[in-house]
mmCIF file of C-alpha atoms in Angstrom:
data_model
loop_
_atom_site.group_PDB
_atom_site.id
_atom_site.type_symbol
_atom_site.label_atom_id
_atom_site.label_comp_id
_atom_site.label_asym_id
_atom_site.label_seq_id
_atom_site.Cartn_x
_atom_site.Cartn_y
_atom_site.Cartn_z
ATOM 1 C CA MET A 189 6.415 -6.299 -12.340
ATOM 2 C CA GLN A 190 7.549 -2.766 -13.158
ATOM 3 C CA ASN A 191 10.213 -3.910 -15.608
ATOM 4 C CA ALA A 192 7.705 -6.238 -17.286
ATOM 5 C CA ALA A 193 5.325 -3.307 -17.658
ATOM 6 C CA ILE A 194 8.057 -0.953 -18.867
ATOM 7 C CA ALA A 195 9.056 -3.469 -21.549
ATOM 8 C CA ALA A 196 5.428 -3.914 -22.623
ATOM 9 C CA LEU A 197 5.046 -0.143 -22.959
ATOM 10 C CA GLY A 198 8.218 0.093 -25.059
ATOM 11 C CA LEU A 199 9.904 2.557 -22.728
ATOM 12 C CA ASN A 200 13.677 2.971 -22.545
ATOM 13 C CA TRP A 201 13.506 2.877 -18.754
ATOM 14 C CA ARG A 202 14.713 0.521 -16.058
ATOM 15 C CA TYR A 203 13.327 -0.078 -12.565
ATOM 16 C CA VAL A 204 16.075 -0.912 -10.066
ATOM 17 C CA ALA A 205 16.271 -1.402 -6.306
ATOM 18 C CA PHE A 206 18.573 0.485 -3.948
ATOM 19 C CA GLU A 207 19.097 -0.127 -0.262
ATOM 20 C CA VAL A 208 19.286 3.237 1.485
ATOM 21 C CA HIS A 209 19.813 3.794 5.189
ATOM 22 C CA PRO A 210 17.189 6.172 6.664
ATOM 23 C CA ASP A 211 19.951 8.601 7.631
ATOM 24 C CA ASN A 212 20.861 8.890 3.946
ATOM 25 C CA LEU A 213 17.356 9.204 2.519
ATOM 26 C CA ARG A 214 17.508 12.944 1.888
ATOM 27 C CA ALA A 215 20.841 12.584 0.089
ATOM 28 C CA ALA A 216 19.417 9.726 -1.988
ATOM 29 C CA LEU A 217 16.399 11.790 -3.013
ATOM 30 C CA ASP A 218 18.622 14.725 -3.945
ATOM 31 C CA GLY A 219 20.866 12.408 -5.945
ATOM 32 C CA ALA A 220 17.949 10.886 -7.850
ATOM 33 C CA LYS A 221 16.676 14.367 -8.619
ATOM 34 C CA ALA A 222 20.096 15.515 -9.819
ATOM 35 C CA MET A 223 20.458 12.464 -12.072
ATOM 36 C CA GLY A 224 17.101 12.994 -13.711
ATOM 37 C CA PHE A 225 15.259 9.961 -12.368
ATOM 38 C CA ILE A 226 11.667 9.739 -13.593
ATOM 39 C CA GLY A 227 10.471 8.692 -10.158
ATOM 40 C CA LEU A 228 10.898 6.463 -7.133
ATOM 41 C CA ASN A 229 9.034 4.056 -4.898
ATOM 42 C CA LEU A 230 9.736 4.061 -1.174
ATOM 43 C CA THR A 231 9.214 1.326 1.360
ATOM 44 C CA VAL A 232 9.360 1.159 5.161
ATOM 45 C CA PRO A 233 10.727 3.129 6.980
ATOM 46 C CA HIS A 234 11.120 5.782 4.279
ATOM 47 C CA LYS A 235 7.410 6.439 3.686
ATOM 48 C CA LEU A 236 6.980 8.565 6.791
ATOM 49 C CA LEU A 237 10.359 10.276 6.563
ATOM 50 C CA ALA A 238 9.772 11.348 2.965
ATOM 51 C CA LEU A 239 6.786 13.477 3.940
ATOM 52 C CA GLU A 240 9.181 16.117 5.214
ATOM 53 C CA MET A 241 11.697 15.715 2.392
ATOM 54 C CA VAL A 242 9.750 16.028 -0.856
ATOM 55 C CA ASP A 243 9.123 19.448 -2.351
ATOM 56 C CA VAL A 244 5.390 18.938 -2.887
ATOM 57 C CA VAL A 245 3.021 16.489 -1.181
ATOM 58 C CA ASP A 246 -0.154 15.312 -2.894
ATOM 59 C CA GLU A 247 -3.268 15.804 -0.755
ATOM 60 C CA PRO A 248 -4.056 12.083 -0.253
ATOM 61 C CA ALA A 249 -0.468 11.515 0.896
ATOM 62 C CA GLN A 250 -0.979 14.240 3.485
ATOM 63 C CA VAL A 251 -4.209 12.593 4.640
ATOM 64 C CA TRP A 252 -2.687 9.118 4.924
ATOM 65 C CA GLY A 253 0.534 10.476 6.392
ATOM 66 C CA ALA A 254 2.930 8.608 4.121
ATOM 67 C CA VAL A 255 4.669 8.921 0.745
ATOM 68 C CA ASN A 256 5.401 5.709 -1.140
ATOM 69 C CA THR A 257 5.739 7.160 -4.657
ATOM 70 C CA ILE A 258 7.717 10.136 -5.919
ATOM 71 C CA ARG A 259 7.411 11.721 -9.348
ATOM 72 C CA PHE A 260 10.143 14.121 -10.414
ATOM 73 C CA GLU A 261 8.917 17.152 -12.313
ATOM 74 C CA GLY A 262 10.670 19.888 -14.259
ATOM 75 C CA ARG A 263 9.766 23.529 -14.825
ATOM 76 C CA ASP A 264 9.222 24.301 -18.494
ATOM 77 C CA ASP A 265 9.807 27.554 -20.401
ATOM 78 C CA ARG A 266 6.393 28.849 -19.345
ATOM 79 C CA GLY A 267 7.153 28.238 -15.686
ATOM 80 C CA GLU A 268 4.832 25.236 -15.399
ATOM 81 C CA TRP A 269 5.758 21.991 -13.658
ATOM 82 C CA ARG A 270 5.527 18.858 -15.793
ATOM 83 C CA PRO A 271 6.623 15.222 -15.274
ATOM 84 C CA LEU A 272 10.169 14.543 -16.455
ATOM 85 C CA ARG A 273 8.803 12.128 -19.058
ATOM 86 C CA ASP A 274 7.702 15.214 -21.024
ATOM 87 C CA PHE A 275 11.248 16.563 -21.426
ATOM 88 C CA GLU A 276 13.745 15.451 -24.065
ATOM 89 C CA THR A 277 16.639 16.667 -21.912
ATOM 90 C CA VAL A 278 16.855 17.059 -18.151
ATOM 91 C CA PRO A 279 15.553 20.552 -17.250
ATOM 92 C CA GLY A 280 17.527 22.934 -15.084
ATOM 93 C CA GLU A 281 14.953 23.076 -12.304
ATOM 94 C CA ILE A 282 13.473 19.863 -10.866
ATOM 95 C CA ARG A 283 11.195 19.197 -7.915
ATOM 96 C CA SER A 284 10.020 16.040 -6.131
ATOM 97 C CA HIS A 285 6.277 15.406 -5.894
ATOM 98 C CA GLY A 286 5.173 12.872 -3.271
ATOM 99 C CA PHE A 287 2.140 10.585 -3.639
ATOM 100 C CA ASN A 288 0.536 7.709 -1.765
ATOM 101 C CA THR A 289 -0.716 4.815 -3.898
ATOM 102 C CA ASP A 290 -1.007 2.343 -1.013
ATOM 103 C CA ALA A 291 -4.390 3.491 0.279
ATOM 104 C CA ASP A 292 -6.292 3.117 -2.997
ATOM 105 C CA ALA A 293 -4.550 -0.219 -3.575
ATOM 106 C CA ILE A 294 -5.919 -1.593 -0.304
ATOM 107 C CA THR A 295 -9.556 -0.941 -1.143
ATOM 108 C CA ARG A 296 -9.165 -2.027 -4.769
ATOM 109 C CA ALA A 297 -7.599 -5.318 -3.699
ATOM 110 C CA LEU A 298 -10.377 -5.977 -1.205
ATOM 111 C CA ARG A 299 -13.045 -5.325 -3.811
ATOM 112 C CA GLU A 300 -11.438 -7.328 -6.590
ATOM 113 C CA ASP A 301 -9.789 -10.164 -4.657
ATOM 114 C CA LEU A 302 -12.471 -10.690 -2.003
ATOM 115 C CA ASP A 303 -15.530 -9.148 -3.682
ATOM 116 C CA LEU A 304 -16.041 -7.054 -0.555
ATOM 117 C CA ASP A 305 -18.466 -4.132 -0.395
ATOM 118 C CA LEU A 306 -16.954 -1.870 2.230
ATOM 119 C CA ALA A 307 -19.945 0.435 2.657
ATOM 120 C CA GLY A 308 -21.680 -0.594 5.866
ATOM 121 C CA ALA A 309 -19.173 -3.357 6.613
ATOM 122 C CA LYS A 310 -17.689 -4.313 9.975
ATOM 123 C CA VAL A 311 -13.905 -4.667 9.911
ATOM 124 C CA LEU A 312 -11.232 -5.782 12.362
ATOM 125 C CA VAL A 313 -7.784 -4.300 11.651
ATOM 126 C CA LEU A 314 -4.762 -5.926 13.264
ATOM 127 C CA GLY A 315 -1.890 -3.462 13.611
ATOM 128 C CA ALA A 316 -1.795 0.288 14.107
ATOM 129 C CA GLY A 317 1.638 1.105 12.711
ATOM 130 C CA GLY A 318 2.169 2.844 9.377
ATOM 131 C CA ALA A 319 0.387 0.211 7.276
ATOM 132 C CA GLY A 320 -2.342 -0.366 9.849
ATOM 133 C CA ARG A 321 -3.036 3.324 10.282
ATOM 134 C CA THR A 322 -3.314 3.900 6.535
ATOM 135 C CA ALA A 323 -5.548 0.862 6.116
ATOM 136 C CA ALA A 324 -7.833 1.808 8.999
ATOM 137 C CA LEU A 325 -8.264 5.404 7.838
ATOM 138 C CA LYS A 326 -8.824 4.437 4.206
ATOM 139 C CA LEU A 327 -11.369 1.786 5.130
ATOM 140 C CA ALA A 328 -13.188 4.214 7.409
ATOM 141 C CA ALA A 329 -13.341 6.685 4.522
ATOM 142 C CA GLU A 330 -15.220 4.055 2.483
ATOM 143 C CA GLY A 331 -18.208 4.261 4.816
ATOM 144 C CA LEU A 332 -17.755 1.341 7.197
ATOM 145 C CA ALA A 333 -20.420 0.774 9.797
ATOM 146 C CA GLU A 334 -17.886 -0.232 12.436
ATOM 147 C CA ILE A 335 -14.142 -0.732 12.753
ATOM 148 C CA PHE A 336 -12.169 -2.491 15.475
ATOM 149 C CA VAL A 337 -8.473 -1.674 15.904
ATOM 150 C CA VAL A 338 -6.112 -4.036 17.724
ATOM 151 C CA ASN A 339 -2.426 -3.419 18.328
ATOM 152 C CA ARG A 340 0.218 -4.864 20.604
ATOM 153 C CA THR A 341 0.706 -1.379 22.067
ATOM 154 C CA ARG A 342 -2.767 -0.165 22.960
ATOM 155 C CA THR A 343 -1.808 3.516 22.886
ATOM 156 C CA LYS A 344 -1.105 3.314 19.150
ATOM 157 C CA ALA A 345 -4.497 1.753 18.555
ATOM 158 C CA GLU A 346 -6.062 4.540 20.601
ATOM 159 C CA GLU A 347 -4.314 7.155 18.470
ATOM 160 C CA VAL A 348 -5.630 5.633 15.240
ATOM 161 C CA ALA A 349 -9.102 5.300 16.746
ATOM 162 C CA SER A 350 -9.032 8.963 17.740
ATOM 163 C CA GLU A 351 -8.120 9.975 14.190
ATOM 164 C CA ILE A 352 -10.991 7.972 12.770
ATOM 165 C CA ARG A 353 -13.464 9.437 15.261
ATOM 166 C CA SER A 354 -12.429 12.983 14.392
ATOM 167 C CA GLN A 355 -12.497 12.497 10.608
ATOM 168 C CA TYR A 356 -15.283 9.944 10.083
ATOM 169 C CA ARG A 357 -17.874 10.503 12.769
ATOM 170 C CA ALA A 358 -20.425 8.161 11.228
ATOM 171 C CA VAL A 359 -18.097 5.189 11.741
ATOM 172 C CA LYS A 360 -18.261 3.451 15.111
ATOM 173 C CA VAL A 361 -14.733 2.788 16.400
ATOM 174 C CA THR A 362 -13.657 0.318 19.063
ATOM 175 C CA VAL A 363 -10.175 -0.433 20.372
ATOM 176 C CA GLY A 364 -10.091 -4.165 20.952
ATOM 177 C CA TYR A 365 -11.720 -7.289 19.582
ATOM 178 C CA PRO A 366 -15.368 -7.491 18.573
ATOM 179 C CA SER A 367 -17.712 -9.784 20.473
ATOM 180 C CA GLY A 368 -19.630 -10.698 17.335
ATOM 181 C CA ALA A 369 -19.018 -11.338 13.656
ATOM 182 C CA VAL A 370 -17.152 -9.114 11.204
ATOM 183 C CA ASP A 371 -17.157 -8.948 7.430
ATOM 184 C CA LEU A 372 -13.374 -8.666 7.250
ATOM 185 C CA LEU A 373 -10.281 -9.295 9.333
ATOM 186 C CA LEU A 374 -7.270 -7.461 7.890
ATOM 187 C CA ASN A 375 -3.739 -8.159 9.055
ATOM 188 C CA ALA A 376 -1.464 -5.122 8.804
ATOM 189 C CA THR A 377 1.233 -6.483 11.121
ATOM 190 C CA SER A 378 4.487 -8.168 10.106
ATOM 191 C CA LEU A 379 3.547 -11.409 11.854
ATOM 192 C CA GLY A 380 3.504 -14.075 9.182
ATOM 193 C CA LEU A 381 6.628 -13.110 7.296
ATOM 194 C CA LYS A 382 8.363 -16.062 8.941
ATOM 195 C CA PRO A 383 6.880 -19.576 9.174
ATOM 196 C CA SER A 384 7.722 -19.603 12.870
ATOM 197 C CA ASP A 385 5.746 -16.418 13.575
ATOM 198 C CA ALA A 386 2.841 -16.566 15.961
ATOM 199 C CA LEU A 387 -0.640 -15.749 14.707
ATOM 200 C CA PRO A 388 -1.261 -11.972 14.668
ATOM 201 C CA TYR A 389 -4.444 -12.216 16.732
ATOM 202 C CA ASP A 390 -5.565 -13.626 20.089
ATOM 203 C CA GLU A 391 -7.428 -16.850 19.368
ATOM 204 C CA ALA A 392 -9.129 -16.727 22.765
ATOM 205 C CA SER A 393 -10.462 -13.223 22.132
ATOM 206 C CA PHE A 394 -11.544 -13.732 18.530
ATOM 207 C CA PRO A 395 -12.250 -17.119 16.921
ATOM 208 C CA LEU A 396 -11.630 -16.890 13.185
ATOM 209 C CA GLN A 397 -15.047 -18.367 12.455
ATOM 210 C CA ARG A 398 -16.430 -14.929 13.278
ATOM 211 C CA ALA A 399 -14.718 -13.402 10.217
ATOM 212 C CA SER A 400 -16.381 -13.877 6.850
ATOM 213 C CA LYS A 401 -13.243 -12.832 4.954
ATOM 214 C CA VAL A 402 -9.572 -12.522 5.900
ATOM 215 C CA TYR A 403 -6.985 -10.400 4.104
ATOM 216 C CA ASP A 404 -3.287 -10.609 4.953
ATOM 217 C CA MET A 405 -1.239 -7.692 3.610
ATOM 218 C CA ILE A 406 1.780 -10.020 3.535
ATOM 219 C CA TYR A 407 2.290 -11.561 0.087
ATOM 220 C CA ARG A 408 5.445 -13.608 0.670
ATOM 221 C CA PRO A 409 4.984 -16.296 1.785
ATOM 222 C CA ALA A 410 1.833 -16.645 -0.289
ATOM 223 C CA GLU A 411 0.099 -18.553 2.498
ATOM 224 C CA THR A 412 0.823 -17.226 5.962
ATOM 225 C CA PRO A 413 -0.120 -19.035 9.169
ATOM 226 C CA LEU A 414 -3.075 -16.640 9.432
ATOM 227 C CA LEU A 415 -4.382 -17.503 5.967
ATOM 228 C CA ASN A 416 -3.936 -21.218 6.589
ATOM 229 C CA ALA A 417 -5.906 -20.936 9.825
ATOM 230 C CA ALA A 418 -8.563 -18.777 8.165
ATOM 231 C CA ARG A 419 -9.127 -21.226 5.327
ATOM 232 C CA ALA A 420 -9.431 -24.048 7.844
ATOM 233 C CA ALA A 421 -12.065 -21.968 9.629
ATOM 234 C CA GLY A 422 -14.053 -21.592 6.420
ATOM 235 C CA CYS A 423 -13.158 -17.947 5.725
ATOM 236 C CA ARG A 424 -12.639 -16.571 2.245
ATOM 237 C CA THR A 425 -9.024 -15.388 2.050
ATOM 238 C CA ALA A 426 -6.528 -13.399 0.007
ATOM 239 C CA ASN A 427 -2.948 -12.255 0.488
ATOM 240 C CA GLY A 428 -1.316 -8.886 -0.207
ATOM 241 C CA LEU A 429 -0.316 -9.606 -3.799
ATOM 242 C CA GLY A 430 -3.214 -7.581 -5.152
ATOM 243 C CA MET A 431 -2.347 -4.594 -2.992
ATOM 244 C CA LEU A 432 1.263 -4.734 -4.178
ATOM 245 C CA LEU A 433 0.069 -4.947 -7.774
ATOM 246 C CA TYR A 434 -2.350 -2.035 -7.630
ATOM 247 C CA GLN A 435 -0.063 0.357 -5.763
ATOM 248 C CA GLY A 436 2.655 -0.383 -8.320
ATOM 249 C CA ALA A 437 0.281 0.076 -11.245
ATOM 250 C CA GLN A 438 -0.873 3.457 -9.962
ATOM 251 C CA ALA A 439 2.739 4.530 -9.428
ATOM 252 C CA LEU A 440 3.598 3.561 -13.009
ATOM 253 C CA GLU A 441 0.656 5.571 -14.292
ATOM 254 C CA LEU A 442 1.857 8.610 -12.342
ATOM 255 C CA TRP A 443 5.261 8.292 -14.015
ATOM 256 C CA THR A 444 4.110 7.463 -17.551
ATOM 257 C CA GLY A 445 0.802 9.289 -17.831
ATOM 258 C CA GLY A 446 -0.622 6.146 -19.456
ATOM 259 C CA VAL A 447 -2.530 3.033 -18.452
ATOM 260 C CA ALA A 448 -0.594 0.322 -16.643
ATOM 261 C CA PRO A 449 -0.713 -3.170 -18.235
ATOM 262 C CA ILE A 450 -2.279 -4.879 -15.226
ATOM 263 C CA LYS A 451 -2.362 -8.410 -16.651
ATOM 264 C CA ILE A 452 1.333 -8.328 -17.532
ATOM 265 C CA MET A 453 2.251 -6.918 -14.131
ATOM 266 C CA ARG A 454 0.147 -9.517 -12.322
ATOM 267 C CA LYS A 455 1.725 -12.359 -14.295
ATOM 268 C CA ALA A 456 5.228 -11.121 -13.429
ATOM 269 C CA LEU A 457 4.300 -10.870 -9.748
ATOM 270 C CA GLU A 458 2.717 -14.297 -9.622
ATOM 271 C CA GLU A 459 5.751 -15.901 -11.241
ATOM 272 C CA ASN A 460 8.001 -14.167 -8.738
ATOM 273 C CA VAL A 461 5.946 -15.146 -5.688
ATOM 274 C CA TYR A 462 4.573 -18.547 -6.736
ATOM 275 C CA GLY A 463 7.244 -19.637 -9.206
ATOM 276 C CA PRO A 464 7.180 -19.788 -13.027
ATOM 277 C CA LYS A 465 5.228 -23.049 -13.075
ATOM 278 C CA GLY A 466 2.951 -22.302 -10.178
ATOM 279 C CA GLY A 467 0.590 -19.946 -11.904
ATOM 280 C CA ARG A 468 -1.983 -18.075 -9.939
ATOM 281 C CA ARG A 469 -3.140 -19.773 -6.782
ATOM 282 C CA ASP A 470 -6.468 -18.528 -5.493
ATOM 283 C CA LEU A 471 -6.407 -18.720 -1.742
ATOM 284 C CA ALA A 472 -10.162 -18.543 -1.374
#
């Protein structure tokens, strides 16, 4: 999707993927800086590690506790830091600026893909790892009435719940499954990446009929066991394609300073996930 957008914007750039071992992340960041990269995206497990490795951390990235986007910036003749896109030649002094575009992408995807008004909503979040923590905190910041956090290791869920209680006191927080209905069930676990994976929730503790809408942050496969079960239960559903799209679009805008071509990026993503002849497949 990034290369499709870069081509549409007429930029002489190229977006490429590199596999970097966590032990070599700092060296990779230094190398990208030395070579004059415009920016980088980071995925698990680098998002948490990068917090301590970038030169400057944007405030939202500090709040969410993860960096998934880096913009390299140079110091100009007046001593001001500007994105490398503004320089004709690579400047002598460069710094790395860390951002988090995941959190905003979550709420945007929920609003646009599921038409969900988060203010006053009741939400069940499955998973309290990096993705689950970010999702839970971001959703709480949107003014939820109540949030339920479930994780295989209860202590992690307790830690996330404690953070929410301290930062968003108006939101009621419960560790464990709700006894009644919720407006949204959000899966932030990795269960569903493989067809053989078990469902990410306890069917005995929470029948899916109690969830009005179900969002699975996994986007490949397009229809996870959870989404299949949710549709059978009559829930409105969506996968993580929208989240992937919006975090990537915001990252591109940080690098270019312009507006990301969302339609072009979405089309490229859909063709990659669903196939060139599949087109968009609404799960709901």
